[in-house]
Short mmCIF file of C-alpha atoms in Angstrom, two decimals:
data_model
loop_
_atom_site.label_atom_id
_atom_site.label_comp_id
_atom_site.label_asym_id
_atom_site.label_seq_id
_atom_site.Cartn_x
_atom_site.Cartn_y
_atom_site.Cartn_z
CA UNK A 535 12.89 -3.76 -64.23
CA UNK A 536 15.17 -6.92 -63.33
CA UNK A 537 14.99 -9.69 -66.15
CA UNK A 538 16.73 -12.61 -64.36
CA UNK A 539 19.14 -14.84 -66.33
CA UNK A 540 17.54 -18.46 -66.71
CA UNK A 541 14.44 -17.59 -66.31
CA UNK A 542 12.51 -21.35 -66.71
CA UNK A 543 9.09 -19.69 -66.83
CA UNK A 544 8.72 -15.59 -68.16
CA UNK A 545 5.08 -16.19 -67.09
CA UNK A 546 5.75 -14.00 -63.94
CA UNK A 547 8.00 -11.38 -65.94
CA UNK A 548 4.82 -10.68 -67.96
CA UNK A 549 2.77 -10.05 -64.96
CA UNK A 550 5.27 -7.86 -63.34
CA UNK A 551 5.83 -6.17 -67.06
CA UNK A 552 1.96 -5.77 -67.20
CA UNK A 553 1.69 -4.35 -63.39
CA UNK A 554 4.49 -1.61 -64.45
CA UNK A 555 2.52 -0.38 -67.21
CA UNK A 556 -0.71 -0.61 -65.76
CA UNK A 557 1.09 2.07 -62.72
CA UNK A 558 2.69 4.09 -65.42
CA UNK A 559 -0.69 4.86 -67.24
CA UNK A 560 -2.47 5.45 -63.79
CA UNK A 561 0.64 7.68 -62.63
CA UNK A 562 0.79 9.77 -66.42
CA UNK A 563 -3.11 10.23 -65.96
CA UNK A 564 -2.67 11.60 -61.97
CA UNK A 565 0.58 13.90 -63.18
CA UNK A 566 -0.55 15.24 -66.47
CA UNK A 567 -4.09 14.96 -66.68
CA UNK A 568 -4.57 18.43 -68.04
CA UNK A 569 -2.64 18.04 -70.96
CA UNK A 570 -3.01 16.02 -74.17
CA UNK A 571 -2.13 12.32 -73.70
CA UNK A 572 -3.03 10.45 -76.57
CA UNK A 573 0.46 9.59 -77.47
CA UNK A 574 2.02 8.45 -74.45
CA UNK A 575 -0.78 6.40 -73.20
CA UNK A 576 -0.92 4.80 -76.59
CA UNK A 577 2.66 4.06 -76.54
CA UNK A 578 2.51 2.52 -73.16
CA UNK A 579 -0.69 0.52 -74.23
CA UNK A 580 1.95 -0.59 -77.45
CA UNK A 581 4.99 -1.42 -75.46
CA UNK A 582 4.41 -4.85 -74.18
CA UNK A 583 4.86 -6.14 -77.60
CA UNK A 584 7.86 -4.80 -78.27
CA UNK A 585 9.46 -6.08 -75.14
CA UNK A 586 11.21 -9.43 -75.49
CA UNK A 587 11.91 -11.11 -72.28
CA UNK A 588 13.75 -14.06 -73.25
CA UNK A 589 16.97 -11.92 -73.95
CA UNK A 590 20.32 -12.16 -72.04
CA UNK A 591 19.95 -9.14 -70.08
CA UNK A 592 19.98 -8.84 -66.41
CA UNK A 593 17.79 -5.65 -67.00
CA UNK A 594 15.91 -3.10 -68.99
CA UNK A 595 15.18 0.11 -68.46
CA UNK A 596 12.44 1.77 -70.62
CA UNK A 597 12.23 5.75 -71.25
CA UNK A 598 8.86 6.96 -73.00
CA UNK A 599 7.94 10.89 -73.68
CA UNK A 600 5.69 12.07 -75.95
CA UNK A 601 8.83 12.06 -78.77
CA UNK A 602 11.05 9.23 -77.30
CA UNK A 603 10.71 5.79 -76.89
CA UNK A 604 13.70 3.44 -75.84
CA UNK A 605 14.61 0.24 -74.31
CA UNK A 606 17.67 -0.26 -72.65
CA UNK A 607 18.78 -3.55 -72.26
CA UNK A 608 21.78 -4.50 -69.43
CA UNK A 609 24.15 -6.98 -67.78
CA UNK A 610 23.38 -5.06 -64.02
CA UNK A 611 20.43 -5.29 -62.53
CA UNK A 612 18.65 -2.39 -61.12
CA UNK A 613 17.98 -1.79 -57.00
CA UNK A 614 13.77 -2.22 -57.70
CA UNK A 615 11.66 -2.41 -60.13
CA UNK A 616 10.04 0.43 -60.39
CA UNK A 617 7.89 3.09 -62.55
CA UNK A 618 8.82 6.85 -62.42
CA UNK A 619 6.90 9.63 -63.77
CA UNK A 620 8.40 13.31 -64.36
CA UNK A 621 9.26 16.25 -66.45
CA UNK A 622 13.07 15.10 -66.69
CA UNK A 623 14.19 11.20 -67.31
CA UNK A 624 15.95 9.15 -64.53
CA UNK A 625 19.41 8.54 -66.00
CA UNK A 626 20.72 6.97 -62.93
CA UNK A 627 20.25 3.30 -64.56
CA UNK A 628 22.41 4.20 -67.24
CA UNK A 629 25.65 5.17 -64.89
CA UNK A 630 26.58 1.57 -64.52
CA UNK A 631 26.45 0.37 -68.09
CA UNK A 632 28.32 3.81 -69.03
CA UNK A 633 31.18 3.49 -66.49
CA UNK A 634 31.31 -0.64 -66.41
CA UNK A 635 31.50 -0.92 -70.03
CA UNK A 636 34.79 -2.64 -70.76
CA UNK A 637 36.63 -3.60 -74.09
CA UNK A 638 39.42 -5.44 -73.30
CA UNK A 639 41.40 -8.43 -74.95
CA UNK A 640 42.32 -12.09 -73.50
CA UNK A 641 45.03 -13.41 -74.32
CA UNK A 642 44.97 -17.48 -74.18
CA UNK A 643 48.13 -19.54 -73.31
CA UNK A 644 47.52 -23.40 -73.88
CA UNK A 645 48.82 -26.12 -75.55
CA UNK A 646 47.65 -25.11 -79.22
CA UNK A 647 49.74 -21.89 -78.96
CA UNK A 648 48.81 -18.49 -78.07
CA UNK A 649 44.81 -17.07 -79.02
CA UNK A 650 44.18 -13.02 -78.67
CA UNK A 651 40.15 -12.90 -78.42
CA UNK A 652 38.64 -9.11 -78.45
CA UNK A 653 36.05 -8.55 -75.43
CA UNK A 654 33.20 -6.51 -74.34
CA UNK A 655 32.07 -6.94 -70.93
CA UNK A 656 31.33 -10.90 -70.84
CA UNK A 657 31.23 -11.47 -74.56
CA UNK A 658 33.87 -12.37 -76.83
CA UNK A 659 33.38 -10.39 -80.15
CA UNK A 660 36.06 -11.89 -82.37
CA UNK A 661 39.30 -13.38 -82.28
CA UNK A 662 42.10 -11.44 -83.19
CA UNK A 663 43.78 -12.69 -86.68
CA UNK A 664 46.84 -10.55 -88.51
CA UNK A 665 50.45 -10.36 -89.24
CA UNK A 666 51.36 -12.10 -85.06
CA UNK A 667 48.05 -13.50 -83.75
CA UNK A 668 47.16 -16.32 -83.63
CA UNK A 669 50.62 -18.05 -82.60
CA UNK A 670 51.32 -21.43 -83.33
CA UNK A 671 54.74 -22.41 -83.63
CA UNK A 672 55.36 -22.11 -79.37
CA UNK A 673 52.46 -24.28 -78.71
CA UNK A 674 55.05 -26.52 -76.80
CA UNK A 675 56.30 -23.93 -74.42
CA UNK A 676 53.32 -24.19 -73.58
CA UNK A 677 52.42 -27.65 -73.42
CA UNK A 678 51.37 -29.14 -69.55
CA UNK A 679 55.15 -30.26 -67.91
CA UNK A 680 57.55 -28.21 -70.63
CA UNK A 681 60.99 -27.33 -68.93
CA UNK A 682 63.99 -25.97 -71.21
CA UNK A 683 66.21 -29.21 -71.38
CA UNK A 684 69.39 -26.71 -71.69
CA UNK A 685 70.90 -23.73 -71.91
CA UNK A 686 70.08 -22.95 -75.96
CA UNK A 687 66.18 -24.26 -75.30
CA UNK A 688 65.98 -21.73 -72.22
CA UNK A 689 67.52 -19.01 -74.50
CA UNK A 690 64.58 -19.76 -76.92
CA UNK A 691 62.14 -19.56 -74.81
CA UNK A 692 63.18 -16.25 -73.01
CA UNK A 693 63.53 -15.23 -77.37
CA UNK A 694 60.05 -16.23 -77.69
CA UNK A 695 58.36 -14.88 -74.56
CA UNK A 696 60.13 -11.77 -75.54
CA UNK A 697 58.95 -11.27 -79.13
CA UNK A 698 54.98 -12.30 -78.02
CA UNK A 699 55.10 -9.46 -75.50
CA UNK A 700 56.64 -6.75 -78.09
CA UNK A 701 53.76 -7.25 -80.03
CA UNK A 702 51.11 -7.15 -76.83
CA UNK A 703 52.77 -4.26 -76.14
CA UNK A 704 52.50 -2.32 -79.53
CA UNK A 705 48.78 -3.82 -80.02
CA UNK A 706 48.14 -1.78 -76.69
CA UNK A 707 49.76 1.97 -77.98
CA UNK A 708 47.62 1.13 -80.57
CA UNK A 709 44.29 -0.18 -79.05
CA UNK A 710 44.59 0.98 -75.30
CA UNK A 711 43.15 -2.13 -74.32
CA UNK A 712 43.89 -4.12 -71.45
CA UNK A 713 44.94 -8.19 -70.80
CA UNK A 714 43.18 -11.01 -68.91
CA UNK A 715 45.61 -13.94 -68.93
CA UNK A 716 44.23 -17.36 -68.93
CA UNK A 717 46.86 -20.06 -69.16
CA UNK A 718 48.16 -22.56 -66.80
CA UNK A 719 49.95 -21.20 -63.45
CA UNK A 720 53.36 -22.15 -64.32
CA UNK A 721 53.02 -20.33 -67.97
CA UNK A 722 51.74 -17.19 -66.21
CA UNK A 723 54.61 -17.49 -64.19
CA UNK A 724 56.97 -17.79 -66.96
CA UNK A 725 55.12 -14.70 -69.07
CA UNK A 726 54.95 -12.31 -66.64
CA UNK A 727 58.39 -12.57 -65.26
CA UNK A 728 59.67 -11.83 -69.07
CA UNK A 729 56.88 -8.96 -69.64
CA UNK A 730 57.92 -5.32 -69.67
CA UNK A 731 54.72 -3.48 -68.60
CA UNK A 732 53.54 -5.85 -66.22
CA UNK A 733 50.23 -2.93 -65.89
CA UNK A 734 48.80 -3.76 -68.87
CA UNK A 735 48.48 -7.19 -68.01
CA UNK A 736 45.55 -6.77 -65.55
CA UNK A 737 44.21 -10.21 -64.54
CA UNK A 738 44.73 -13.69 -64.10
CA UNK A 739 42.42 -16.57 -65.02
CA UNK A 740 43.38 -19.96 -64.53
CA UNK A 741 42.95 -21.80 -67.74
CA UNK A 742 40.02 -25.24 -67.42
CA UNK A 743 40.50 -28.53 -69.49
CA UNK A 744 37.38 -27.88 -71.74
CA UNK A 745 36.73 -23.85 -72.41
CA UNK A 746 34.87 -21.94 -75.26
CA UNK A 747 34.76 -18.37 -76.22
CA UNK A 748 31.86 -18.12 -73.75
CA UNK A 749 33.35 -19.97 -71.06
CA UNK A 750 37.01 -17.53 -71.62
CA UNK A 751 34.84 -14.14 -71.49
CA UNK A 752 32.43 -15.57 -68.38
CA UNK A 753 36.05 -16.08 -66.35
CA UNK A 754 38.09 -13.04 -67.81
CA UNK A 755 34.66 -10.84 -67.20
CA UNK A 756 34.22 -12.44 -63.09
CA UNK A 757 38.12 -11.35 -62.87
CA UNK A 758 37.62 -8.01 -63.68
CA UNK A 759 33.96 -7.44 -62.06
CA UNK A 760 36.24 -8.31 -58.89
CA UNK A 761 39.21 -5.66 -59.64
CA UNK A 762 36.36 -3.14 -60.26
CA UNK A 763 34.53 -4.34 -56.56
CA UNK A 764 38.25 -3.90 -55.31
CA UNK A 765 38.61 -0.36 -57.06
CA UNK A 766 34.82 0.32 -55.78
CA UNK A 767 36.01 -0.01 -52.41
CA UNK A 768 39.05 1.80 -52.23
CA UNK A 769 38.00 4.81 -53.71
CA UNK A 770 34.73 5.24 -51.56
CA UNK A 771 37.67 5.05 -48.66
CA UNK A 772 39.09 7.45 -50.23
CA UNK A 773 36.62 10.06 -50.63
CA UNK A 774 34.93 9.55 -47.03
CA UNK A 775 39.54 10.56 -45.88
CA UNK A 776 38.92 13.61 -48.40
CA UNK A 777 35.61 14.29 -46.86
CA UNK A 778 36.96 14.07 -43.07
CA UNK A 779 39.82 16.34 -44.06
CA UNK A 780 37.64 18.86 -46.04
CA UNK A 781 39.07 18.13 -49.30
CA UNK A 782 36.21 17.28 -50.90
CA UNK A 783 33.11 18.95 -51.70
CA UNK A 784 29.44 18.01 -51.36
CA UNK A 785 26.99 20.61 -51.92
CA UNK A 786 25.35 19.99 -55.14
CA UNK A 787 25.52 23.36 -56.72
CA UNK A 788 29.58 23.22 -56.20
CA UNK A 789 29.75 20.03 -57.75
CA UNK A 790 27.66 20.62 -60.60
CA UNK A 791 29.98 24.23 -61.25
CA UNK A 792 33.04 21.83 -60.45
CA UNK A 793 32.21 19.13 -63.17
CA UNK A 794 31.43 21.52 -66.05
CA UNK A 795 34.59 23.63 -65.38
CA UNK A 796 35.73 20.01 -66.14
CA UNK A 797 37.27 19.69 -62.36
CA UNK A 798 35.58 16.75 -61.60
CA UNK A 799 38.08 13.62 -60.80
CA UNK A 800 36.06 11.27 -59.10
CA UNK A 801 32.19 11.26 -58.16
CA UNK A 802 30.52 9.22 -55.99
CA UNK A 803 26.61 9.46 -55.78
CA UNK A 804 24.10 7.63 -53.45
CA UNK A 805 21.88 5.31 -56.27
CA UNK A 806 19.09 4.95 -53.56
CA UNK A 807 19.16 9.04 -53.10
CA UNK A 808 15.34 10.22 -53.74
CA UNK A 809 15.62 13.38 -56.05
CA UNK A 810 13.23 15.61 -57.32
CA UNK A 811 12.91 16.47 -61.15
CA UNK A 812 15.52 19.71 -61.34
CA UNK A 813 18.05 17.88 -59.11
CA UNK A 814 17.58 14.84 -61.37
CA UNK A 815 18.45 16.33 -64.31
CA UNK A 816 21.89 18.20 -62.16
CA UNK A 817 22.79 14.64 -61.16
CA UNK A 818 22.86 13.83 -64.60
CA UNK A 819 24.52 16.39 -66.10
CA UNK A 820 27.08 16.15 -63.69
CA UNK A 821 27.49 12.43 -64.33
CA UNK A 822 27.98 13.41 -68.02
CA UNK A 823 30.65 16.11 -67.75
CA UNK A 824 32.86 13.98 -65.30
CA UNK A 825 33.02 10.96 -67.49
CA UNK A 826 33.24 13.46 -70.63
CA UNK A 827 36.37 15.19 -69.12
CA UNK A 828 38.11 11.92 -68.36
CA UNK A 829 36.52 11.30 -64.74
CA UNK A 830 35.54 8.38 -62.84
CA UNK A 831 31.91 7.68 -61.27
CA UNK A 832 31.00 5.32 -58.76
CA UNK A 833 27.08 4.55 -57.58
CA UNK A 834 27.42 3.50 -53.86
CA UNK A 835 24.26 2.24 -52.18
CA UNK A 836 22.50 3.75 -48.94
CA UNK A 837 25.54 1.59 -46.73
CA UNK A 838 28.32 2.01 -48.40
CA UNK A 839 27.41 6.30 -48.21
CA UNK A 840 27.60 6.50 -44.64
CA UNK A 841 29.37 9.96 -44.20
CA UNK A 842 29.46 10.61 -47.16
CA UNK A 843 25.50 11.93 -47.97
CA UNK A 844 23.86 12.14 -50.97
CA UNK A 845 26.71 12.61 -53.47
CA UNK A 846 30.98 13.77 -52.77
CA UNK A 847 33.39 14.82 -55.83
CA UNK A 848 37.18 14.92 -55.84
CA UNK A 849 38.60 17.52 -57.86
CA UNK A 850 41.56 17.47 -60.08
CA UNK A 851 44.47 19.27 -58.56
#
């Protein structure tokens, strides 16, 4: 179920929240009626109060068995809100938050000297504080309209640039985590051309006047939701070339045989695919054992599919 951002009034959430579980009783009671039912239908008939709608999500997604109950709470939206009942759970909503989740750190260039803040997805956790970071003593390279005066202030400059990317560099062996840059053009410029591994350095922001932690993450986080459109794209080219030139494969029981022999690369599955219980729970553990084994997964919508069908993998070679 979507839970839009900004919501002035939750008065129509409720209702919508309400209409859900009203279906999910009736479906439970059409599906199951000859078995015991007492504690499901009470746990649906307990749920609304343990839903909070004011939150920050985009979306939750609630799973409820006999033994289970959980609320999953997310940044992505889902295609419809909707109520399924079945002998296997409908992981699909999950893929998103387990293959967009991104820790990542962004590293500030501005006139009070350099910042390192820590990020998840579009929330700054902490900012970084040890032996380098935070840097204050080249807050005027930095400054709006700096230019080395000579020869010896260039020298410094290069000297200082140089040392601030050692240490980016050995907090990344370390961490594995990527850089959004926000800082002024011309100090982007200036940072990048010194910078070894220009890879790690991932994204550019453009840094405002005024900016918070919140305002830092909401830019650094749009930067990277548009590399990962960019990536999104290019690799569902890729796999309808692999599929023209038989070099992928697309019948489910292959793939599923492919993904736990840990052969999976990429997978690409149809979000809007209708599939019964058993292939459900295949799609699922397929999902699992290609972003176990160090795989990528992508959930294309009915469009973006065309040629492709219901689900492709790439396998490593």
């Amino acid at each position: 179920m979507n839970t839009p951002l900004c919501q002035a009034d939750d008065t129509k959430l409720k209702v919508e929240l309400e209409s859900l579980l009203d279906q999910a009783k009736y479906l439970v009671l059409e599906k199951f009626n000859k078995m015991p039912l007492n504690a499901i239908l009470e746990k649906i008939n307990t749920l609304y109060q343990d839903i909070d709608l004011n939150s920050t999500s985009k979306s939750i997604t609630i799973y409820l068995s006999e033994n289970i109950k959980s609320v999953v709470k997310s940044i992505w939206p889902v295609a419809h809100n909707t109520v399924q009942v079945s002998d296997k759970f409908d992981l699909r909503p999950l893929i998103p938050i387990i293959t967009n989740f991104k820790e990542y750190h962004i590293l500030v260039l501005s006139r009070q000297g350099v910042k390192l803040l820590y990020a998840r997805n579009d929330q700054v956790i902490n900012e970084v504080k040890d032996k380098t970071f935070p840097v204050l003593e080249g807050a005027a390279y930095f400054a709006p309209g700096f230019q080395p005066l000579d020869e010896s202030s260039q020298h410094h400059l290069d000297e200082f640039l140089n040392n601030l990317d050692k240490a980016l560099i050995e907090l990344y062996n370390s961490t594995g985590l990527h850089y959004v840059i926000i800082s002024t053009a011309t100090n982007y410029d200036r940072f990048i051309k010194a910078a070894r591994f220009k890879s790690i350095y991932c994204a550019y922001v453009p840094l405002s006047g005024d900016h918070t932690h919140h305002t830092l993450a909401a830019s650094a986080w749009n930067a990277l939701l548009l590399l990962q459109k960019q990536k999104k794209e290019s690799r569902i080219e890729l796999m309808k070339g692999l599929i023209k030139n038989g070099r992928a494969i697309t019948a489910k029981r292959e793939i599923l045989n492919a993904a736990r022999n840990g052969k999976g690369d990429l997978l690409v599955i149809n979000k809007d695919a209708a599939f019964n219980g058993d292939e459900e729970g295949a799609c699922c553990e397929m999902v699992w054992n290609v972003i176990n084994k160090k795989g990528d997964v992508i959930l294309a919508d009915q469009n973006e599919m065309q040629s492709i069908g219901n689900m492709a993998l790439k396998l490593k070679y």
